Coordinates of C-alpha atoms in Angstrom, one line a residue:
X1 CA 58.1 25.7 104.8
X2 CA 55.1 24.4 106.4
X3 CA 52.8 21.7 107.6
X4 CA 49.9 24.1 108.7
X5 CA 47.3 25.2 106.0
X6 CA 45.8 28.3 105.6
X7 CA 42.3 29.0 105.7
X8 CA 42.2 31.8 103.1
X9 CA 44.9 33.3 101.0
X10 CA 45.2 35.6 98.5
X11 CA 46.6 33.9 96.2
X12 CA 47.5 29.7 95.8
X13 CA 49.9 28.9 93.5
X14 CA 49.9 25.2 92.6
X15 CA 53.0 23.7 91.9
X16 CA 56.8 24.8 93.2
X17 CA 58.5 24.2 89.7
X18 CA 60.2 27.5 88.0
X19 CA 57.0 29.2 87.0
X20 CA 55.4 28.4 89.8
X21 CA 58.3 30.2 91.7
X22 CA 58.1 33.1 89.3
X23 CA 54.5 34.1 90.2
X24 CA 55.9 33.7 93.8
X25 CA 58.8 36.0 93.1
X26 CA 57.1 38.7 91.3
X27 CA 54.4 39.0 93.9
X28 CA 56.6 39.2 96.8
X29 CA 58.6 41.9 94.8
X30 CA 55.3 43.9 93.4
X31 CA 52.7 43.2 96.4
X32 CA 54.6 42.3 99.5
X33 CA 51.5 43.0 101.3
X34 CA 49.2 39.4 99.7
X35 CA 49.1 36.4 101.4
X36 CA 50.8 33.5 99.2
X37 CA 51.1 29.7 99.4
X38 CA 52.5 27.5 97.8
X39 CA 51.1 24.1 97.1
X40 CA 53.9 21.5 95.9
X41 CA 52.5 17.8 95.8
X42 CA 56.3 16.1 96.4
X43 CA 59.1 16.1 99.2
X44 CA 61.5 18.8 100.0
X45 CA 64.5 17.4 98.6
X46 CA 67.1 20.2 100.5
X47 CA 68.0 23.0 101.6
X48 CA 66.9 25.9 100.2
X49 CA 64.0 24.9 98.6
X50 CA 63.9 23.9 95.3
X51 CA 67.8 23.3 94.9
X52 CA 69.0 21.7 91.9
X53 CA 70.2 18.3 92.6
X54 CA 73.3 18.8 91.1
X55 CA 74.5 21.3 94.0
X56 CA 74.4 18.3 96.2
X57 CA 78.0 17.0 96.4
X58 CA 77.5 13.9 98.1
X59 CA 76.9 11.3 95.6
X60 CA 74.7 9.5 97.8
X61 CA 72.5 12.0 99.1
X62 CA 72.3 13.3 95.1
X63 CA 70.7 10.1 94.4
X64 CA 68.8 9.8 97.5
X65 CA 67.0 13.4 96.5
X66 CA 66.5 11.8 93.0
X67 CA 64.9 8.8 94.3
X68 CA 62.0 10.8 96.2
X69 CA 61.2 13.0 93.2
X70 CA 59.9 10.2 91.5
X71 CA 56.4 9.9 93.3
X72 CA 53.9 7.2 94.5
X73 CA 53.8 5.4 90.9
X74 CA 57.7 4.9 90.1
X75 CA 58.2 1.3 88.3
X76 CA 60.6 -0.7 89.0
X77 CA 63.8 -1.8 87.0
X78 CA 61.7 -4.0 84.7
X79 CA 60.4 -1.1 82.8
X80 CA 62.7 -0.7 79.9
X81 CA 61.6 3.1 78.6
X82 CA 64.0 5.6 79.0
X83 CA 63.9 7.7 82.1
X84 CA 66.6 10.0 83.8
X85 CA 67.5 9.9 87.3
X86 CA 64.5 12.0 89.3
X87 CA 61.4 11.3 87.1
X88 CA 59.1 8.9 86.7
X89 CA 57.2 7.5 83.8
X90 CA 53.2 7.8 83.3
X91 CA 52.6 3.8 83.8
X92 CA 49.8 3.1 81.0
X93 CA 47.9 4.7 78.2
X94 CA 51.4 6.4 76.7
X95 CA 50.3 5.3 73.4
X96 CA 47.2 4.0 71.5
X97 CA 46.7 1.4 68.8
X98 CA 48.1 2.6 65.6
X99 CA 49.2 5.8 67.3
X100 CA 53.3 6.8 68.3
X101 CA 52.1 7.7 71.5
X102 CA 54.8 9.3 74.0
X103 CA 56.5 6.0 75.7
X104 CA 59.0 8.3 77.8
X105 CA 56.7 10.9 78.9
X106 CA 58.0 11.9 82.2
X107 CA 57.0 14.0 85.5
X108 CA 59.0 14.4 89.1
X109 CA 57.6 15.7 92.4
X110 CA 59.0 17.5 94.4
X111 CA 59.6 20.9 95.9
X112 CA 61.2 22.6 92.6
X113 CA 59.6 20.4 89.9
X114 CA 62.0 19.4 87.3
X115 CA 63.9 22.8 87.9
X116 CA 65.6 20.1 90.1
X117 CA 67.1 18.0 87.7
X118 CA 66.9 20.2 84.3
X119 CA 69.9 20.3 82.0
X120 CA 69.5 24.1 82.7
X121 CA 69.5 25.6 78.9
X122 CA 67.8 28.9 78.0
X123 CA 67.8 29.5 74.5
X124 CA 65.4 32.5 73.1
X125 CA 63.1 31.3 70.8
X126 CA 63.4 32.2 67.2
X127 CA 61.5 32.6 63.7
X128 CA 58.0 30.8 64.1
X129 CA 59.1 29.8 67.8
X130 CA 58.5 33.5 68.8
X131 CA 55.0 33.6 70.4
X132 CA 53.4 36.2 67.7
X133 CA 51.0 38.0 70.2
X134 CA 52.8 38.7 73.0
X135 CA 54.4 42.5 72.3
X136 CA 56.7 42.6 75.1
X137 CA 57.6 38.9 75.1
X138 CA 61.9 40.2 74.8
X139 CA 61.6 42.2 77.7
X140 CA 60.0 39.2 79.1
X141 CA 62.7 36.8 78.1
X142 CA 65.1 39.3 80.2
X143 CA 63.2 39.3 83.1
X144 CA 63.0 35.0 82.9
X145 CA 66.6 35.3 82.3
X146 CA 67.4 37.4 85.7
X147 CA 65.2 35.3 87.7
X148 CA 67.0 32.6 86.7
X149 CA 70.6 33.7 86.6
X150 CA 70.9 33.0 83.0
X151 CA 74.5 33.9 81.4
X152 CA 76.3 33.1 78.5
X153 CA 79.7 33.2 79.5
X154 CA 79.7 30.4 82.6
X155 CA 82.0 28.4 80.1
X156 CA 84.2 31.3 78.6
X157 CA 87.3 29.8 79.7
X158 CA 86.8 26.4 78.4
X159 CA 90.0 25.1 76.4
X160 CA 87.7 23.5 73.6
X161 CA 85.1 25.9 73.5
X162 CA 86.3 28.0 70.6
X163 CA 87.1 25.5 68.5
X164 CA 84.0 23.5 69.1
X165 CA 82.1 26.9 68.1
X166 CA 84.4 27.3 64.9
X167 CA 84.1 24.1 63.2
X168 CA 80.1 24.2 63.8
X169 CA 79.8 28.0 62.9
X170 CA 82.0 26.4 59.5
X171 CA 79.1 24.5 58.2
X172 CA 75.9 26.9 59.7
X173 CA 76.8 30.2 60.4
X174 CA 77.0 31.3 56.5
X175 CA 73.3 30.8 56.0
X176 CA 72.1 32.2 59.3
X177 CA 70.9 35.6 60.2
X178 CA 72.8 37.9 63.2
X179 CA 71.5 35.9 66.0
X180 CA 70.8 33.1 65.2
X181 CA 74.5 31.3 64.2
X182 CA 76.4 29.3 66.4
X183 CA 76.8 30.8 69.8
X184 CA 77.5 29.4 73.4
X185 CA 74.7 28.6 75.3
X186 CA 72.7 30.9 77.8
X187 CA 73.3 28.1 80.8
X188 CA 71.1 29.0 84.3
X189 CA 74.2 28.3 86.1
X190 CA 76.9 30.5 88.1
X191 CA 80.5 30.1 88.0
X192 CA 82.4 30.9 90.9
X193 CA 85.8 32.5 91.5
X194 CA 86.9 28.9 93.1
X195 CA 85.7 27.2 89.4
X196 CA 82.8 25.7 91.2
X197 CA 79.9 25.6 89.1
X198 CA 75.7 25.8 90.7
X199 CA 72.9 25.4 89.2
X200 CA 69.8 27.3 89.0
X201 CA 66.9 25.5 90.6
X202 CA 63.6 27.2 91.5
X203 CA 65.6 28.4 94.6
X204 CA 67.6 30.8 92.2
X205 CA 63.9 31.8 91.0
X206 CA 62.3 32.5 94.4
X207 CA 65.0 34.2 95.3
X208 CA 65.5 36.4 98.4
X209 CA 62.3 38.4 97.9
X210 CA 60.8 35.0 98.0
X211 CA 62.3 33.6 101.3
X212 CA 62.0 36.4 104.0
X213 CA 58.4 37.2 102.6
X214 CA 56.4 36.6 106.1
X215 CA 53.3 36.0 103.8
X216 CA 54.3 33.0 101.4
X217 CA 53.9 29.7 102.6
X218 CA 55.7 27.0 100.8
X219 CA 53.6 23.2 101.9
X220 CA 55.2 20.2 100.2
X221 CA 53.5 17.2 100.1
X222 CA 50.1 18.5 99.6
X223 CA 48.2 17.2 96.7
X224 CA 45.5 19.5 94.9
X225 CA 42.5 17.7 94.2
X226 CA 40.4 20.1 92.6
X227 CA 39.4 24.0 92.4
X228 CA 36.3 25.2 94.0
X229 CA 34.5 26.9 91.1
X230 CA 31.5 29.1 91.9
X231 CA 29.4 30.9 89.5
X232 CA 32.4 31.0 86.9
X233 CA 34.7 32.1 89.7
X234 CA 37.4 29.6 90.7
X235 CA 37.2 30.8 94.7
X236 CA 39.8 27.9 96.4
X237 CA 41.4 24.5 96.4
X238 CA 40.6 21.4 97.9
X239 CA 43.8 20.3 99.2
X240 CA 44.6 17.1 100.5
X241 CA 47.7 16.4 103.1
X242 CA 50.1 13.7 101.8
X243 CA 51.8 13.1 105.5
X244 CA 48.5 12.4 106.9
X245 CA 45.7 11.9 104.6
X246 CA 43.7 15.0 106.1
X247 CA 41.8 17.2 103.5
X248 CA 41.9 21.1 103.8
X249 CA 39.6 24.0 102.2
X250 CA 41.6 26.6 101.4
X251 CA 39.5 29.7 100.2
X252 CA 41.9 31.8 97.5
X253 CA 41.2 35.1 95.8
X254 CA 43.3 34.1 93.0
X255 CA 44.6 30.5 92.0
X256 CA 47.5 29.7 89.7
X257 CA 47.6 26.3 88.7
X258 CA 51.6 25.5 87.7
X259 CA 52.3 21.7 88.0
X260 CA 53.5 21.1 84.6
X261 CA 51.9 20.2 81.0
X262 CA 50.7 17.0 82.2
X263 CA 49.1 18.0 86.1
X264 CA 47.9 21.1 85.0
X265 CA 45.3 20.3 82.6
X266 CA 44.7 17.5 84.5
X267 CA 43.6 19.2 87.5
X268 CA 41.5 21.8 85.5
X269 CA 39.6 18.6 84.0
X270 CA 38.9 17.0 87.8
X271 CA 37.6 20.6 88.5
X272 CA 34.8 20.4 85.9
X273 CA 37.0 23.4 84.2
X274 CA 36.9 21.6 80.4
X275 CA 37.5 24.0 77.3
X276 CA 37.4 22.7 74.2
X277 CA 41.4 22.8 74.0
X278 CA 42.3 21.4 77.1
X279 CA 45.1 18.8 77.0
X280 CA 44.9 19.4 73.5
X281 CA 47.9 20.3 70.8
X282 CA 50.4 18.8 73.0
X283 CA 53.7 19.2 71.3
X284 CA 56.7 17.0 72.5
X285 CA 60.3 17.3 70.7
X286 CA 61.8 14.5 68.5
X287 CA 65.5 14.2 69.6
X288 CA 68.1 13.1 67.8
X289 CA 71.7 12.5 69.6
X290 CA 75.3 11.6 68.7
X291 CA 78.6 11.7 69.7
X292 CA 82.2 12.1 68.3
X293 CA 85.8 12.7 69.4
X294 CA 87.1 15.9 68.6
X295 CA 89.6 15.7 66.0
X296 CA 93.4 17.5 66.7
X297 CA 93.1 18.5 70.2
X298 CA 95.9 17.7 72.3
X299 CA 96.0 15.5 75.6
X300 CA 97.8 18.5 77.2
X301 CA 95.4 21.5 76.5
X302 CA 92.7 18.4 78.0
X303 CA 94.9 18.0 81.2
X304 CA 95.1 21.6 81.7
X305 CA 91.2 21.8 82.9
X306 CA 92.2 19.0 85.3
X307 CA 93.1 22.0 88.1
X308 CA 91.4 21.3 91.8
X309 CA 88.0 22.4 91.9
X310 CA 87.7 22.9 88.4
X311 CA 83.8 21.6 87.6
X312 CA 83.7 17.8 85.7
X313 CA 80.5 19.0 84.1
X314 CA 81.3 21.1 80.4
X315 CA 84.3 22.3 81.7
X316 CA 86.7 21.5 78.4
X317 CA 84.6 21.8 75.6
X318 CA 81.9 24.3 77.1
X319 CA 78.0 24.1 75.7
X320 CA 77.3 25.4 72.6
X321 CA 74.3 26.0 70.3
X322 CA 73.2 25.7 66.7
X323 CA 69.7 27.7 67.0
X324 CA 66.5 27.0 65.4
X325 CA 65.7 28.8 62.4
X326 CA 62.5 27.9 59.7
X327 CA 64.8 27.0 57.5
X328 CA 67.1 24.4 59.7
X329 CA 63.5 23.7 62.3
X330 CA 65.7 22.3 64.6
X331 CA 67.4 23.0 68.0
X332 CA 71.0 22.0 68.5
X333 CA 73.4 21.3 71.9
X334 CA 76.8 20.2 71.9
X335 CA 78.7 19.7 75.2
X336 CA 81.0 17.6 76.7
X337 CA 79.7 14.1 77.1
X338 CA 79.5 14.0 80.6
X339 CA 77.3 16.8 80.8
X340 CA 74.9 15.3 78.5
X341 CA 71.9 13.8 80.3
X342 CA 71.9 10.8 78.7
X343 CA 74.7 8.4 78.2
X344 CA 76.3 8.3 74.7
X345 CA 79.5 6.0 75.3
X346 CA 81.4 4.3 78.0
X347 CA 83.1 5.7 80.9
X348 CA 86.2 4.8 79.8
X349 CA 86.6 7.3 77.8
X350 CA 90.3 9.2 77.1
X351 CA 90.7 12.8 77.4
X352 CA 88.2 14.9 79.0
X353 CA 86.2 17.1 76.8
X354 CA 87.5 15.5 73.7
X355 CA 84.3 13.1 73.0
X356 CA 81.0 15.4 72.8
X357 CA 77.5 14.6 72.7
X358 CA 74.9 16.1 69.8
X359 CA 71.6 16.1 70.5
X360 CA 69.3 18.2 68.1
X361 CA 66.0 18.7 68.5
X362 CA 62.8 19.0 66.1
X363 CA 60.2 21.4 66.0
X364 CA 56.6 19.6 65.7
X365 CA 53.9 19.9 63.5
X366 CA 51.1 21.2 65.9
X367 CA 47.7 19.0 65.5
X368 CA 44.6 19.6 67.9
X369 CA 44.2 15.7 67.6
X370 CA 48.1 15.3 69.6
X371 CA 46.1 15.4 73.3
X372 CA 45.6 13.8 76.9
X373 CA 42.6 12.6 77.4
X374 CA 41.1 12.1 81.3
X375 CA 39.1 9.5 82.3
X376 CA 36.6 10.1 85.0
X377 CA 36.2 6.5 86.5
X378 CA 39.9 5.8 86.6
X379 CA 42.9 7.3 88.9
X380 CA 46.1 7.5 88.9
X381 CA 48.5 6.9 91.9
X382 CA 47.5 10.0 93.7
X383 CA 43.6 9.7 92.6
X384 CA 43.1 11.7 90.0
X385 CA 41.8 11.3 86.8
X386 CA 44.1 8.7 84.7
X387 CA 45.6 9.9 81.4
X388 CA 45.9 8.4 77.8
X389 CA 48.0 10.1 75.6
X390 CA 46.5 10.1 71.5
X391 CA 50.1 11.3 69.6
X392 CA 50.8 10.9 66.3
X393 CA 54.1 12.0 64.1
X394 CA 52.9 13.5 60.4
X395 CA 54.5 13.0 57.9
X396 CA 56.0 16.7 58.0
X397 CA 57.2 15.2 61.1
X398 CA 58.9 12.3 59.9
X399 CA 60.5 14.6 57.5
X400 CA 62.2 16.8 60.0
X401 CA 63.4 14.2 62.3
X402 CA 65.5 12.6 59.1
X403 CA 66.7 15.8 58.2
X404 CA 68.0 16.4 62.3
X405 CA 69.9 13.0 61.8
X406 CA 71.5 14.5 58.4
X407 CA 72.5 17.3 60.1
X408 CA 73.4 16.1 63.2
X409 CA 75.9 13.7 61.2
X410 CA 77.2 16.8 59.4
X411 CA 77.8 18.5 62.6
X412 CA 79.5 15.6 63.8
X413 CA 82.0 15.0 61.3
X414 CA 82.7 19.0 61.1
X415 CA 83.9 18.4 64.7
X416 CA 86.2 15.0 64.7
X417 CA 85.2 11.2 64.5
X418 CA 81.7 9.9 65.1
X419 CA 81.5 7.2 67.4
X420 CA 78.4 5.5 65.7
X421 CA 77.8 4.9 62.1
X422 CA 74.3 6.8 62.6
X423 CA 72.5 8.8 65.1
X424 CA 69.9 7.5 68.0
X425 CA 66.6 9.1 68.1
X426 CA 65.2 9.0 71.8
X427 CA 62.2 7.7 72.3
X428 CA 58.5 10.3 72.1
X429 CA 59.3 12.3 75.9
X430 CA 62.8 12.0 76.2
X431 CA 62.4 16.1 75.7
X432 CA 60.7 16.6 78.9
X433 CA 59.8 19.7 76.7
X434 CA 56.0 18.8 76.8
X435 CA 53.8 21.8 75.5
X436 CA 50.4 23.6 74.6
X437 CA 48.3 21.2 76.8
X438 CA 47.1 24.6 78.4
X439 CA 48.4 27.0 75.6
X440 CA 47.4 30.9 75.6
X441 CA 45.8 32.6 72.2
X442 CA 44.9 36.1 71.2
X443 CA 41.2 35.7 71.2
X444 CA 38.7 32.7 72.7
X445 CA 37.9 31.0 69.9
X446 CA 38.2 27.1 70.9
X447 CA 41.9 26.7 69.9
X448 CA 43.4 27.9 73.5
X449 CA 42.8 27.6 77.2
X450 CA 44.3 30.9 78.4
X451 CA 44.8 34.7 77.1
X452 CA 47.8 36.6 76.6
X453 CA 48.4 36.9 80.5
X454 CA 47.7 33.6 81.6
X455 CA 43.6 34.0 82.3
X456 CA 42.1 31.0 81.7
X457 CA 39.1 32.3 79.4
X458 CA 35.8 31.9 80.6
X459 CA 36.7 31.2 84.4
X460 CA 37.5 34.2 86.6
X461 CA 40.6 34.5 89.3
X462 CA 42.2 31.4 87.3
X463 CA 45.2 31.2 85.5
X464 CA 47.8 28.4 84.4
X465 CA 51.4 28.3 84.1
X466 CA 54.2 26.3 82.8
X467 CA 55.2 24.6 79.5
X468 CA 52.0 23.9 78.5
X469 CA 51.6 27.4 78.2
X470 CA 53.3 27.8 75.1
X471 CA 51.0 28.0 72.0
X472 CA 53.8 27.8 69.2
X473 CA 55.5 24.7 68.0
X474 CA 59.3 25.2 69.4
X475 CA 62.3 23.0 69.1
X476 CA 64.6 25.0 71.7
X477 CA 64.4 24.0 75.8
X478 CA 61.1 26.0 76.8
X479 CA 62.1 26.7 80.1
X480 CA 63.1 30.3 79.9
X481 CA 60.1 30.9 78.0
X482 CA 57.4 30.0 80.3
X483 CA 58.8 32.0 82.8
X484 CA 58.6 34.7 80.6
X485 CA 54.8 34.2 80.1
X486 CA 54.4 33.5 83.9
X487 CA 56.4 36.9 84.6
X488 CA 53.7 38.4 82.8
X489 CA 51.1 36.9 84.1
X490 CA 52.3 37.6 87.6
X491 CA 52.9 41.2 86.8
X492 CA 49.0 41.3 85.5
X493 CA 47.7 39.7 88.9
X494 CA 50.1 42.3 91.4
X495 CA 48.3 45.2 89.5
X496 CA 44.7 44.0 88.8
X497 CA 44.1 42.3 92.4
X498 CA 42.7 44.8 94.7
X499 CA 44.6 47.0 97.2
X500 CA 44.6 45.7 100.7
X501 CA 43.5 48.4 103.0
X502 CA 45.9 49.7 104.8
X503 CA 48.6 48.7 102.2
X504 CA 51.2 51.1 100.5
X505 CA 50.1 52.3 96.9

């Protein structure tokens, strides 16, 4: 941590979030010997950096932390759009005449990025998820998965679990291939011999390599304003201090812009840095929740996850997951209500574990028309170029979201007794899981920002990281797959940037 700013580094990584702390990782462990920092535009929230804010035990302080992620702009109560606790809506130009628009579409700041308040699911993309291009991308996908401490077994033990698995696996698991029926959840979280239960935050992702590396600087509070591009070369950042208002040059041999799939193509745009399909192809997931009370499970196998220390969160009925597939394109969760992050039914409710919440999400039909679109003579709260978001549902669309309600009903009544006569679908955003704003392709052709390893094309010593990344239309949580990509584009930049002399080979 930091207040002073370099005058040159090797490489500035933009944004703290988990790809952000993935190039940070893999560069400590591959080229101890560059100079890093970090640029993160919010508040440290605690200690270490980038801690999830569920680790924080006091209620109080939990809140507190989830208060300052929600930057300069947060409206007040009167807004009625759904938000969770620790983000903060875009205030205008969510949606244009005749359009769907996203109303709920959502950012935090703050050292971690919403690795700090994530629900913490890792799913592997499947089918037409799987990014077609990238050869090694399951190799990739375990490397994502160690830097994050993804397992599958942090709710073996559940009382509920098996059965919850059963009756789902009873009505999908016939028509699925090997590895893609009903399985528990890969959860970034780590149980502990005491039945405490943490969760992985970008700390987990920077990682020890990270944190004794003499040569990464971590600055909060420091807003990027723009790249300094010369002669195609991006060749530093303008970067302006939040505490005092002071602006700093920083020169950069390498810059790696990862604030999410809003910020990123936002800052390209205010950095002259414009290819045809910037902001373009976003891709946000319809969701579709419900709840139900599992049906013959017995107040006493419920009390028996009542033992001291035993986590609130998932504990009796685990998390479990119903995976995409062309054929079903939708994602599906099922946990234990409280776990849920959005509230499905009073708090009053009897036996814990035994009312679950659904939530099912739809892959989206990708249309380069579904964009942001920067304005140059507006800002926003921090002074950069304002957004309106153009988003439209096809008909295909429409189509995929009834048949996630159908099946989410199915699901529900395999399991026990609805609580609801029909499912809720969230409002556009509720995701969080925005996409291809800054998507990678094979070749340059107009239809993608970046290559295969994060380059953005036609601009040297640039790439871009994050959810917006992802080229393919995906129902499951992207998370573990834009680490994957930002692995690989971190691997690309420790071997391709020059030796320092003096260095080891």
């Amino acid at each position: 941590m930091s207040r002073n700013f370099p005058s040159r580094v090797d490489v500035a990584i933009v944004g703290s979030g988990p790809t952000g702390a993935a190039y940070a990782r893999v560069l400590s462990e591959l080229r101890p010997d560059l100079d890093l920092v970090t640029f993160e535009v919010g508040p440290l929230l605690a200690d270490p950096p980038g801690l999830h804010v569920k680790n924080i035990v006091d209620a109080e302080e939990r809140a507190a932390a989830q208060r300052r992620s929600e930057g300069p702009g947060a409206l007040g109560a009167e807004d009625r759009r759904l938000r969770r606790a620790g983000t903060y809506l875009l205030p205008e130009g969510f949606q244009q005449p005749g359009e769907d628009g996203i109303p709920s579409l959502a950012m935090s700041s703050n050292v971690g990025g919403m690795g700090a308040h994530w629900t913490a699911a890792c799913p592997r993309p499947g089918d037409s998820e799987v990014i077609p291009f990238i050869d090694d991308l399951d190799e990739l996908l375990d490397e994502a998965g160690r830097l994050l401490g993804v397992s599958s077994h942090a709710f073996d033990d559940a009382p509920f679990a098996d059965e919850v698995r059963a009756r789902l696996a009873s009505i999908f698991d016939d028509s699925r291939p090997t590895g893609r029926k009903v399985q528990p959840m890969p959860l970034a979280v780590q149980t502990h011999d005491d039945g405490r239960v943490t969760w992985s935050g970008s700390d987990v992702v920077y990682g020890e390599a990270t944190r004794t590396n003499p040569r990464h600087t971590l600055v909060p509070e420091a807003l990027v304003r723009q790249l300094r591009v010369h002669d195609g070369t991006v060749t530093g950042v303008v970067v302006r201090d939040l505490v005092d208002g002071s602006d700093h040059e920083v020169e950069a041999g390498q810059v790696v812009v990862a604030a999410d799939g809003v910020r990123t193509p936002q800052l390209l745009w205010a950095s002259g840095i414009r290819p045809r399909a910037l902001g373009r192809y976003l891709n946000d997931q319809s969701q579709v929740i419900f709840a139900a009370r599992l049906r013959d499970v017995s107040p006493r196998d419920a009390a028996q996850g009542e033992e001291p220390g035993k986590p609130a969160i998932a504990w009796q009925s685990g998390v479990s997951w119903v995976p995409f597939t062309d054929a079903e394109p939708f994602h599906g969760q099922v946990m234990q209500l409280d776990a849920s992050p959005v509230p499905l039914a009073a708090d009053d409710v009897v036996e814990p574990g035994s009312i679950v919440g659904l939530g099912w999400f739809c892959a989206k039909e990708l249309q380069e028309t579904d964009r942001l679109e920067f304005d140059d003579d507006r800002t926003d709260s921090y002074g950069m170029p304002a957004i309106r978001v153009h988003y439209t549902l096809t008909d295909g669309d429409r189509a995929t979201l009834d048949g996630a309600r159908e099946m989410v009903k199915r699901a529900a009544l395999a399991l026990g007794d609805p609580l609801d006569a029909e499912p809720i679908t969230l409002p556009a955003g509720a995701s969080l899981h925005y996409q291809g704003t800054v998507r990678m392709g094979p070749v340059d052709d107009g239809t993608s920002v970046c290559d295969p390893r994060s380059r953005v094309w036609g601009v040297d010593a640039l790439r871009v990281a994050g959810n917006g990344v992802i080229p393919t239309s995906t129902a499951c949580n992207p998370t573990l797959t834009s680490v994957a990509l930002a692995v690989a584009g971190a691997r690309d930049l420790a071997t391709t940037y020059p030796k320092k002399e003096g260095s080891q080979p």
